[in-house]
Structures are given as structure tokens and as C-alpha cells.
Tab-separated table of C-alpha atoms in Angstrom:
chain	number	residue	atom	x	y	z
J	1	MET	CA	-232.304	9.679	55.817
J	2	ASP	CA	-230.571	12.749	54.916
J	3	GLU	CA	-227.271	13.075	53.176
J	4	THR	CA	-225.301	14.039	56.212
J	5	SER	CA	-226.327	10.973	58.134
J	6	GLN	CA	-225.162	8.497	55.489
J	7	PRO	CA	-221.394	8.837	56.084
J	8	THR	CA	-221.856	8.556	59.788
J	9	THR	CA	-223.792	5.352	59.407
J	10	GLU	CA	-221.036	3.814	57.311
J	11	LEU	CA	-218.526	4.806	59.918
J	12	THR	CA	-220.566	3.326	62.693
J	13	GLU	CA	-221.024	0.123	60.736
J	14	ALA	CA	-217.278	-0.181	60.198
J	15	LEU	CA	-216.694	0.395	63.886
J	16	ASP	CA	-219.316	-2.219	64.741
J	17	HIS	CA	-217.596	-4.751	62.528
J	18	GLN	CA	-214.342	-4.117	64.305
J	19	ALA	CA	-215.922	-4.285	67.694
J	20	HIS	CA	-217.568	-7.608	66.965
J	21	GLY	CA	-214.276	-9.171	65.876
J	22	GLU	CA	-214.987	-9.342	62.217
J	23	HIS	CA	-211.516	-8.214	61.335
J	24	SER	CA	-208.432	-10.362	61.600
J	25	ASN	CA	-206.028	-10.196	64.541
J	26	VAL	CA	-202.982	-10.415	62.232
J	27	PHE	CA	-200.255	-7.760	62.154
J	28	PRO	CA	-201.131	-5.673	59.052
J	29	PRO	CA	-197.865	-6.204	57.148
J	30	PHE	CA	-198.328	-9.961	57.578
J	31	ASP	CA	-201.951	-9.945	56.592
J	32	THR	CA	-202.258	-12.218	53.528
J	33	GLU	CA	-205.153	-10.201	52.144
J	34	HIS	CA	-202.855	-7.195	51.563
J	35	PHE	CA	-199.613	-9.199	51.068
J	36	ALA	CA	-199.510	-9.069	47.282
J	37	SER	CA	-199.956	-5.305	47.108
J	38	GLN	CA	-197.317	-4.830	49.799
J	39	ILE	CA	-194.857	-7.016	47.872
J	40	LEU	CA	-195.602	-5.031	44.722
J	41	TRP	CA	-195.015	-1.684	46.452
J	42	LEU	CA	-191.937	-3.085	48.176
J	43	ALA	CA	-190.484	-4.149	44.830
J	44	ILE	CA	-191.356	-0.794	43.234
J	45	SER	CA	-189.893	1.174	46.208
J	46	PHE	CA	-186.800	-1.016	46.319
J	47	GLY	CA	-186.259	-0.713	42.571
J	48	LEU	CA	-186.740	3.066	42.689
J	49	LEU	CA	-184.443	3.366	45.713
J	50	TYR	CA	-181.859	1.093	44.054
J	51	TYR	CA	-181.998	3.154	40.859
J	52	LEU	CA	-181.593	6.450	42.801
J	53	VAL	CA	-178.740	5.102	44.897
J	54	SER	CA	-176.922	3.525	41.949
J	55	LYS	CA	-177.385	6.466	39.581
J	56	VAL	CA	-177.168	9.441	41.976
J	57	ALA	CA	-175.753	8.679	45.423
J	58	LEU	CA	-173.074	6.092	44.603
J	59	PRO	CA	-171.487	8.115	41.761
J	60	ARG	CA	-171.351	11.145	44.040
J	61	ILE	CA	-169.806	9.109	46.851
J	62	ALA	CA	-167.379	7.489	44.402
J	63	GLY	CA	-166.472	10.948	43.055
J	64	ILE	CA	-165.903	12.268	46.560
J	65	LEU	CA	-163.756	9.246	47.448
J	66	GLU	CA	-161.787	9.619	44.199
J	67	ASP	CA	-161.256	13.331	44.863
J	68	ARG	CA	-160.092	12.611	48.394
J	69	HIS	CA	-157.786	9.865	47.163
J	70	ASP	CA	-156.334	12.191	44.513
J	71	ARG	CA	-155.952	15.017	47.050
J	72	ILE	CA	-154.237	12.699	49.528
J	73	ALA	CA	-151.914	11.402	46.803
J	74	TRP	CA	-151.112	14.960	45.699
J	75	ASP	CA	-150.545	16.044	49.312
J	76	ARG	CA	-148.206	13.097	49.838
J	77	SER	CA	-146.255	13.856	46.688
J	78	GLU	CA	-146.082	17.532	47.640
J	79	ALA	CA	-144.924	16.579	51.145
J	80	GLU	CA	-142.245	14.312	49.654
J	81	ARG	CA	-141.139	17.106	47.308
J	82	LEU	CA	-140.982	19.618	50.166
J	83	LYS	CA	-139.144	17.095	52.345
J	84	GLN	CA	-136.636	16.520	49.548
J	85	GLU	CA	-136.213	20.281	49.128
J	86	SER	CA	-135.670	20.718	52.861
J	87	ASP	CA	-133.188	17.812	52.894
J	88	ASP	CA	-131.369	19.403	49.957
J	89	ALA	CA	-131.377	22.764	51.739
J	90	VAL	CA	-129.986	21.176	54.919
J	91	ALA	CA	-127.287	19.394	52.888
J	92	ALA	CA	-126.401	22.649	51.105
J	93	TYR	CA	-126.280	24.427	54.462
J	94	GLU	CA	-123.991	21.734	55.874
J	95	ARG	CA	-121.713	21.983	52.817
J	96	ALA	CA	-121.629	25.776	53.039
J	97	LEU	CA	-120.898	25.553	56.766
J	98	ALA	CA	-118.071	23.062	56.165
J	99	GLU	CA	-116.638	25.274	53.401
J	100	ALA	CA	-116.875	28.319	55.670
J	101	ARG	CA	-115.089	26.439	58.449
J	102	GLU	CA	-112.362	25.317	56.046
J	103	LYS	CA	-112.011	28.854	54.717
J	104	ALA	CA	-111.884	30.246	58.264
J	105	HIS	CA	-109.198	27.714	59.211
J	106	ALA	CA	-107.241	28.574	56.058
J	107	ILE	CA	-107.519	32.299	56.780
J	108	ALA	CA	-106.504	31.753	60.399
J	109	LYS	CA	-103.515	29.624	59.345
J	110	GLU	CA	-102.531	32.141	56.676
J	111	THR	CA	-102.815	34.986	59.169
J	112	THR	CA	-100.850	33.037	61.784
J	113	ASP	CA	-98.152	32.184	59.248
J	114	LYS	CA	-97.995	35.799	58.044
J	115	LEU	CA	-97.830	37.144	61.606
J	116	SER	CA	-95.177	34.554	62.495
J	117	ALA	CA	-93.148	35.593	59.445
J	118	ASP	CA	-93.568	39.273	60.337
J	119	VAL	CA	-92.567	38.610	63.933
J	120	ALA	CA	-89.579	36.539	62.801
J	121	ALA	CA	-88.502	39.288	60.377
J	122	LYS	CA	-88.886	41.968	63.051
J	123	ARG	CA	-87.066	39.752	65.541
J	124	ALA	CA	-84.224	39.265	63.045
J	125	VAL	CA	-84.035	43.028	62.487
J	126	VAL	CA	-84.078	43.696	66.237
J	127	GLU	CA	-81.510	40.953	66.895
J	128	ALA	CA	-79.285	42.288	64.106
J	129	ASP	CA	-79.660	45.798	65.512
J	130	LEU	CA	-78.901	44.519	69.019
J	131	ALA	CA	-75.932	42.523	67.709
J	132	GLY	CA	-74.621	45.669	65.981
J	133	LYS	CA	-75.107	47.720	69.127
J	134	LEU	CA	-73.505	44.956	71.207
J	135	ALA	CA	-70.515	44.811	68.859
J	136	ALA	CA	-70.213	48.607	68.965
J	137	ALA	CA	-70.496	48.554	72.755
J	138	GLU	CA	-67.880	45.799	73.047
J	139	GLU	CA	-65.596	47.778	70.739
J	140	ARG	CA	-66.065	50.906	72.866
J	141	ILE	CA	-65.520	48.868	76.008
J	142	GLY	CA	-62.380	47.394	74.473
J	143	THR	CA	-61.183	50.889	73.502
J	144	ILE	CA	-62.023	52.283	76.936
J	145	LYS	CA	-60.364	49.286	78.575
J	146	ALA	CA	-57.266	49.712	76.459
J	147	GLU	CA	-57.178	53.413	77.236
J	148	ALA	CA	-57.811	52.667	80.893
J	149	LEU	CA	-55.089	50.040	80.947
J	150	ALA	CA	-52.767	52.456	79.163
J	151	GLU	CA	-53.587	55.073	81.727
J	152	VAL	CA	-53.329	52.606	84.616
J	153	GLY	CA	-49.600	52.614	84.201
J	154	ALA	CA	-49.504	56.415	84.237
J	155	ILE	CA	-51.914	56.556	87.190
J	156	ALA	CA	-49.896	53.904	89.020
J	157	SER	CA	-46.701	55.827	88.293
J	158	GLU	CA	-48.197	59.093	89.588
J	159	THR	CA	-49.671	57.369	92.622
J	160	THR	CA	-46.377	55.617	93.356
J	161	SER	CA	-44.465	58.891	92.935
J	162	ALA	CA	-46.858	60.636	95.306
J	163	ILE	CA	-46.621	57.836	97.895
J	164	VAL	CA	-42.795	57.630	97.723
J	165	SER	CA	-42.363	61.400	97.970
J	166	THR	CA	-44.758	61.528	100.908
J	167	LEU	CA	-43.225	58.615	102.772
J	168	VAL	CA	-39.584	59.034	101.996
J	169	ASP	CA	-39.277	62.714	101.124
J	170	ILE	CA	-37.115	61.865	98.148
J	171	ASP	CA	-37.752	62.841	94.590
J	172	VAL	CA	-37.455	59.735	92.466
J	173	ALA	CA	-37.028	60.022	88.720
J	174	LYS	CA	-40.063	59.352	86.662
J	175	ASP	CA	-38.251	56.712	84.547
J	176	GLU	CA	-37.378	54.671	87.606
J	177	ILE	CA	-40.994	54.739	88.906
J	178	ASP	CA	-42.367	53.771	85.463
J	179	GLY	CA	-39.927	50.853	85.288
J	180	ALA	CA	-40.871	49.620	88.765
J	181	VAL	CA	-44.661	49.870	87.974
J	182	ALA	CA	-44.135	48.031	84.674
J	183	ALA	CA	-42.185	45.259	86.456
J	184	ALA	CA	-44.924	44.945	89.106
J	185	ARG	CA	-47.652	44.728	86.457
J	186	ALA	CA	-45.803	42.099	84.501
J	187	SER	CA	-45.481	39.721	87.422
């Protein structure tokens, strides 16, 4: 036999053994012939995997969770601080608005009072001026009335003299006409 035919014969022999049922019909992981080596490799793989997870993956995951927890706590505290600042700003705005309203009401009242005082002072001046003019007018009316009443007698005397001379054709003395007009006015 040559060298190239030897591996093929071993292969054919192994296939013949399988074909003739010389191997077991057991699922390979449950085969008791290889069970000890599988348990050994399982323990080694599990130990290696446990070591990698406990020394590499879990610390990283724990670090990530810690960072997230810290970030969430910081964000919450920052949100509380900003909320407090906004509440303080709203309260300051409300106080400033109330003060502005009070100041506006005070200014409006002060302006109203000042305008009322100005109007009252101007009204007093105008009323005093009108009262002075009214007194002067009443005095002039009284003077004119007195003059008119003084002249009424003279006018009545002249009118009576004119009527008597026209009706009777007699000249009556002025003293007699004045006396008769004065007697008629007195009654």
C-alpha cells in the first residue's frame, strides 16, 4: 500500500464501524464516555465566564447604573432648584405687580385730589368773581332804578302836563302837576 491510500482506509473503516452500528445511539452530550471531559470543560468555561462577568461586565454595568443614578439625582436637584427659582421669580413678579398697582392707585388718587383741589380753587375764584360782578350789577341796577324812579316823577309830570294841555287847552303850573303826580304815586 502506498502512503496516500492509508488515510482513506482508516476513514473507510471508521465509516464501516458507524454503518454496522458499532457506535452508540446516545445524544453526544449525554454520552457517558465523554461525560467527564464535558463536565471539566463546562466547569472551566463557567468559571472563566463567571470571572469575566464578575470582574469586567458587572463593574461596568454597576458603574453605568451608578452614573445614571447620579445624573438622575443631579437632574432632579437641578430641576428643583430651577423650579424654586421660577417660583421665586413669579412671587417677585406678583409683588412688583401689586406694588405697581398700589402706586398707580396712589398716583391716580393724588392726581384726582389735586385736580379736585384745583377745580375747587378755580370754582371759588370764578364764583367770587361772579359774586363781585353780580354785586356790581345789582348796584348799577339799583342806581339805574333809583335814577329811573327819580325821573319817573319828572316824566310823569311832563306827560301829565302834555296830556292836560292837549285835552283842556289850559296851562297848568308845574308845581301843581308835580304835586298831583306825587299824590298819585303815593297811593
